[in-house]
Amino acid sequence: MLRYRVKFTKDTNGTVLVDIPAVPEAHTFGEDRAEALARAADALETALIGYMEDRLDIPAADLGLRGTFVTVPALTEAKLALYQSMRAARVGKAELARRLNCHLPQVDRLLDLRHASRFEQLEAAFRSLGKALSIQIHEAA
């Protein structure tokens, strides 16, 4: 589970600001803590898209047990893992497309955090990198 700690701050206009310290580019706000936390997931995803576009490493998730966290969806986590695996293996999008016998736009969609890719496609991409995708089920917090 990929999750990041959030920090709440009361703004001068009465709204609640939320920051994600591990991802300094992720900021948002809400009328209250609940709304700010709900918006934090989108702010986090937007910031992570920027990291991928700039070909940067994805910030490490928070492992602590205390505090308030925002968790990325399982599909997003799988796509981020694919991106990181490609970087580690020094495999670009064109090479992955060649290995998967597909067109480059299909690989672009696999890495697009806002595209609803199928897990079967991600499994194939991981296999082409010598990896396997698995899913773990945890008790809800």
PDB file of C-alpha atoms in Angstrom:
ATOM      1  CA  MET A   1       0.000   0.000   0.000  1.00  0.00           C
ATOM      2  CA  LEU A   2       1.469   3.307  -1.110  1.00  0.00           C
ATOM      3  CA  ARG A   3       0.458   6.080   1.275  1.00  0.00           C
ATOM      4  CA  TYR A   4       1.712   9.514   2.150  1.00  0.00           C
ATOM      5  CA  ARG A   5       1.336  11.491   5.368  1.00  0.00           C
ATOM      6  CA  VAL A   6      -0.615  14.739   5.095  1.00  0.00           C
ATOM      7  CA  LYS A   7      -0.205  17.930   7.119  1.00  0.00           C
ATOM      8  CA  PHE A   8      -3.173  20.196   7.811  1.00  0.00           C
ATOM      9  CA  THR A   9      -2.887  23.949   8.402  1.00  0.00           C
ATOM     10  CA  LYS A  10      -5.679  26.426   9.090  1.00  0.00           C
ATOM     11  CA  ASP A  11      -5.622  29.262   6.549  1.00  0.00           C
ATOM     12  CA  THR A  12      -6.380  32.897   7.409  1.00  0.00           C
ATOM     13  CA  ASN A  13      -9.646  32.740   5.441  1.00  0.00           C
ATOM     14  CA  GLY A  14     -10.978  29.786   7.445  1.00  0.00           C
ATOM     15  CA  THR A  15     -10.191  27.045   4.941  1.00  0.00           C
ATOM     16  CA  VAL A  16      -7.939  24.098   5.715  1.00  0.00           C
ATOM     17  CA  LEU A  17      -4.718  23.745   3.731  1.00  0.00           C
ATOM     18  CA  VAL A  18      -3.243  20.296   3.206  1.00  0.00           C
ATOM     19  CA  ASP A  19       0.333  19.503   2.213  1.00  0.00           C
ATOM     20  CA  ILE A  20       2.071  16.201   1.595  1.00  0.00           C
ATOM     21  CA  PRO A  21       5.596  16.643   3.016  1.00  0.00           C
ATOM     22  CA  ALA A  22       7.114  13.745   1.031  1.00  0.00           C
ATOM     23  CA  VAL A  23       5.769  15.279  -2.205  1.00  0.00           C
ATOM     24  CA  PRO A  24       6.346  19.029  -1.803  1.00  0.00           C
ATOM     25  CA  GLU A  25       4.501  19.829  -5.043  1.00  0.00           C
ATOM     26  CA  ALA A  26       1.218  18.405  -3.697  1.00  0.00           C
ATOM     27  CA  HIS A  27      -0.939  21.088  -2.037  1.00  0.00           C
ATOM     28  CA  THR A  28      -4.658  21.646  -1.860  1.00  0.00           C
ATOM     29  CA  PHE A  29      -7.353  22.966   0.460  1.00  0.00           C
ATOM     30  CA  GLY A  30     -10.897  22.384   1.623  1.00  0.00           C
ATOM     31  CA  GLU A  31     -13.606  23.995   3.689  1.00  0.00           C
ATOM     32  CA  ASP A  32     -12.812  21.454   6.443  1.00  0.00           C
ATOM     33  CA  ARG A  33     -10.370  18.602   7.109  1.00  0.00           C
ATOM     34  CA  ALA A  34     -12.560  15.995   5.390  1.00  0.00           C
ATOM     35  CA  GLU A  35     -12.856  18.002   2.180  1.00  0.00           C
ATOM     36  CA  ALA A  36      -9.151  18.860   2.215  1.00  0.00           C
ATOM     37  CA  LEU A  37      -8.241  15.185   2.660  1.00  0.00           C
ATOM     38  CA  ALA A  38     -10.564  14.167  -0.173  1.00  0.00           C
ATOM     39  CA  ARG A  39      -8.857  16.674  -2.465  1.00  0.00           C
ATOM     40  CA  ALA A  40      -5.397  15.550  -1.337  1.00  0.00           C
ATOM     41  CA  ALA A  41      -5.640  12.331  -3.375  1.00  0.00           C
ATOM     42  CA  ASP A  42      -6.062  14.319  -6.600  1.00  0.00           C
ATOM     43  CA  ALA A  43      -3.276  16.737  -5.646  1.00  0.00           C
ATOM     44  CA  LEU A  44      -0.968  13.792  -4.961  1.00  0.00           C
ATOM     45  CA  GLU A  45      -1.813  12.124  -8.279  1.00  0.00           C
ATOM     46  CA  THR A  46      -1.247  15.383 -10.167  1.00  0.00           C
ATOM     47  CA  ALA A  47       2.152  15.865  -8.514  1.00  0.00           C
ATOM     48  CA  LEU A  48       3.176  12.269  -9.260  1.00  0.00           C
ATOM     49  CA  ILE A  49       2.200  12.735 -12.912  1.00  0.00           C
ATOM     50  CA  GLY A  50       4.613  15.678 -12.940  1.00  0.00           C
ATOM     51  CA  TYR A  51       7.381  13.516 -11.466  1.00  0.00           C
ATOM     52  CA  MET A  52       6.861  10.973 -14.236  1.00  0.00           C
ATOM     53  CA  GLU A  53       6.762  13.630 -16.975  1.00  0.00           C
ATOM     54  CA  ASP A  54      10.018  15.089 -15.633  1.00  0.00           C
ATOM     55  CA  ARG A  55      11.517  11.565 -15.377  1.00  0.00           C
ATOM     56  CA  LEU A  56      12.165  11.909 -11.643  1.00  0.00           C
ATOM     57  CA  ASP A  57      12.163   9.225  -8.975  1.00  0.00           C
ATOM     58  CA  ILE A  58       8.860   8.739  -7.178  1.00  0.00           C
ATOM     59  CA  PRO A  59       9.148   9.892  -3.532  1.00  0.00           C
ATOM     60  CA  ALA A  60       9.162   7.071  -0.989  1.00  0.00           C
ATOM     61  CA  ALA A  61       5.884   6.404   0.786  1.00  0.00           C
ATOM     62  CA  ASP A  62       5.514   6.994   4.526  1.00  0.00           C
ATOM     63  CA  LEU A  63       5.804   3.881   6.661  1.00  0.00           C
ATOM     64  CA  GLY A  64       4.781   5.449   9.984  1.00  0.00           C
ATOM     65  CA  LEU A  65       1.688   4.387  11.873  1.00  0.00           C
ATOM     66  CA  ARG A  66       0.676   7.767  13.281  1.00  0.00           C
ATOM     67  CA  GLY A  67      -0.931  10.674  11.543  1.00  0.00           C
ATOM     68  CA  THR A  68      -3.328  11.113   8.685  1.00  0.00           C
ATOM     69  CA  PHE A  69      -2.479   9.591   5.328  1.00  0.00           C
ATOM     70  CA  VAL A  70      -3.673   9.663   1.745  1.00  0.00           C
ATOM     71  CA  THR A  71      -3.394   6.339  -0.079  1.00  0.00           C
ATOM     72  CA  VAL A  72      -3.014   5.982  -3.829  1.00  0.00           C
ATOM     73  CA  PRO A  73      -5.422   3.596  -5.591  1.00  0.00           C
ATOM     74  CA  ALA A  74      -4.110   0.102  -6.414  1.00  0.00           C
ATOM     75  CA  LEU A  75      -4.066   0.786 -10.170  1.00  0.00           C
ATOM     76  CA  THR A  76      -2.041   3.971  -9.612  1.00  0.00           C
ATOM     77  CA  GLU A  77       0.370   2.076  -7.376  1.00  0.00           C
ATOM     78  CA  ALA A  78       0.844  -0.570 -10.076  1.00  0.00           C
ATOM     79  CA  LYS A  79       1.503   2.086 -12.723  1.00  0.00           C
ATOM     80  CA  LEU A  80       4.028   3.839 -10.480  1.00  0.00           C
ATOM     81  CA  ALA A  81       5.756   0.489  -9.872  1.00  0.00           C
ATOM     82  CA  LEU A  82       5.914  -0.083 -13.635  1.00  0.00           C
ATOM     83  CA  TYR A  83       7.443   3.366 -14.130  1.00  0.00           C
ATOM     84  CA  GLN A  84      10.019   2.683 -11.401  1.00  0.00           C
ATOM     85  CA  SER A  85      10.803  -0.778 -12.805  1.00  0.00           C
ATOM     86  CA  MET A  86      11.349   0.679 -16.258  1.00  0.00           C
ATOM     87  CA  ARG A  87      13.723   3.293 -14.828  1.00  0.00           C
ATOM     88  CA  ALA A  88      15.638   0.686 -12.841  1.00  0.00           C
ATOM     89  CA  ALA A  89      16.000  -1.527 -15.929  1.00  0.00           C
ATOM     90  CA  ARG A  90      16.801   1.491 -18.152  1.00  0.00           C
ATOM     91  CA  VAL A  91      13.951   0.509 -20.460  1.00  0.00           C
ATOM     92  CA  GLY A  92      12.258   3.378 -22.268  1.00  0.00           C
ATOM     93  CA  LYS A  93       8.723   3.504 -23.569  1.00  0.00           C
ATOM     94  CA  ALA A  94       9.753   2.636 -27.137  1.00  0.00           C
ATOM     95  CA  GLU A  95      11.623  -0.448 -25.948  1.00  0.00           C
ATOM     96  CA  LEU A  96       8.701  -1.543 -23.785  1.00  0.00           C
ATOM     97  CA  ALA A  97       6.376  -1.142 -26.775  1.00  0.00           C
ATOM     98  CA  ARG A  98       8.719  -3.323 -28.822  1.00  0.00           C
ATOM     99  CA  ARG A  99       8.796  -5.986 -26.103  1.00  0.00           C
ATOM    100  CA  LEU A 100       5.001  -5.942 -25.833  1.00  0.00           C
ATOM    101  CA  ASN A 101       4.552  -5.882 -29.618  1.00  0.00           C
ATOM    102  CA  CYS A 102       2.304  -2.823 -29.369  1.00  0.00           C
ATOM    103  CA  HIS A 103       2.268   0.817 -30.386  1.00  0.00           C
ATOM    104  CA  LEU A 104       3.799   3.589 -28.299  1.00  0.00           C
ATOM    105  CA  PRO A 105       0.421   5.213 -27.422  1.00  0.00           C
ATOM    106  CA  GLN A 106      -0.558   1.964 -25.673  1.00  0.00           C
ATOM    107  CA  VAL A 107       2.515   2.225 -23.449  1.00  0.00           C
ATOM    108  CA  ASP A 108       1.716   5.896 -22.817  1.00  0.00           C
ATOM    109  CA  ARG A 109      -1.731   4.830 -21.558  1.00  0.00           C
ATOM    110  CA  LEU A 110      -0.174   2.152 -19.326  1.00  0.00           C
ATOM    111  CA  LEU A 111       1.834   4.878 -17.616  1.00  0.00           C
ATOM    112  CA  ASP A 112      -0.986   7.457 -17.554  1.00  0.00           C
ATOM    113  CA  LEU A 113      -2.209   7.602 -13.947  1.00  0.00           C
ATOM    114  CA  ARG A 114      -5.588   8.891 -15.091  1.00  0.00           C
ATOM    115  CA  HIS A 115      -6.203   6.158 -17.670  1.00  0.00           C
ATOM    116  CA  ALA A 116      -8.148   3.065 -16.559  1.00  0.00           C
ATOM    117  CA  SER A 117      -5.719   0.409 -17.782  1.00  0.00           C
ATOM    118  CA  ARG A 118      -6.464  -3.265 -17.301  1.00  0.00           C
ATOM    119  CA  PHE A 119      -4.347  -5.244 -14.874  1.00  0.00           C
ATOM    120  CA  GLU A 120      -3.709  -7.860 -17.593  1.00  0.00           C
ATOM    121  CA  GLN A 121      -1.878  -5.212 -19.612  1.00  0.00           C
ATOM    122  CA  LEU A 122       0.206  -4.226 -16.615  1.00  0.00           C
ATOM    123  CA  GLU A 123       1.005  -7.883 -15.894  1.00  0.00           C
ATOM    124  CA  ALA A 124       2.302  -8.278 -19.456  1.00  0.00           C
ATOM    125  CA  ALA A 125       4.441  -5.144 -19.104  1.00  0.00           C
ATOM    126  CA  PHE A 126       5.941  -6.404 -15.843  1.00  0.00           C
ATOM    127  CA  ARG A 127       6.630  -9.828 -17.395  1.00  0.00           C
ATOM    128  CA  SER A 128       8.512  -8.134 -20.231  1.00  0.00           C
ATOM    129  CA  LEU A 129      10.744  -6.586 -17.543  1.00  0.00           C
ATOM    130  CA  GLY A 130      11.280  -9.926 -15.798  1.00  0.00           C
ATOM    131  CA  LYS A 131       8.914  -9.049 -12.963  1.00  0.00           C
ATOM    132  CA  ALA A 132       5.552 -10.267 -11.712  1.00  0.00           C
ATOM    133  CA  LEU A 133       2.620  -8.178 -10.485  1.00  0.00           C
ATOM    134  CA  SER A 134       0.877  -9.398  -7.350  1.00  0.00           C
ATOM    135  CA  ILE A 135      -1.938  -8.015  -5.253  1.00  0.00           C
ATOM    136  CA  GLN A 136      -2.078  -8.019  -1.459  1.00  0.00           C
ATOM    137  CA  ILE A 137      -5.235  -7.570   0.560  1.00  0.00           C
ATOM    138  CA  HIS A 138      -5.034  -5.724   3.904  1.00  0.00           C
ATOM    139  CA  GLU A 139      -7.516  -4.983   6.654  1.00  0.00           C
ATOM    140  CA  ALA A 140      -9.068  -1.569   6.153  1.00  0.00           C
ATOM    141  CA  ALA A 141      -7.789   1.119   8.483  1.00  0.00           C
TER     142      ALA A 141
END
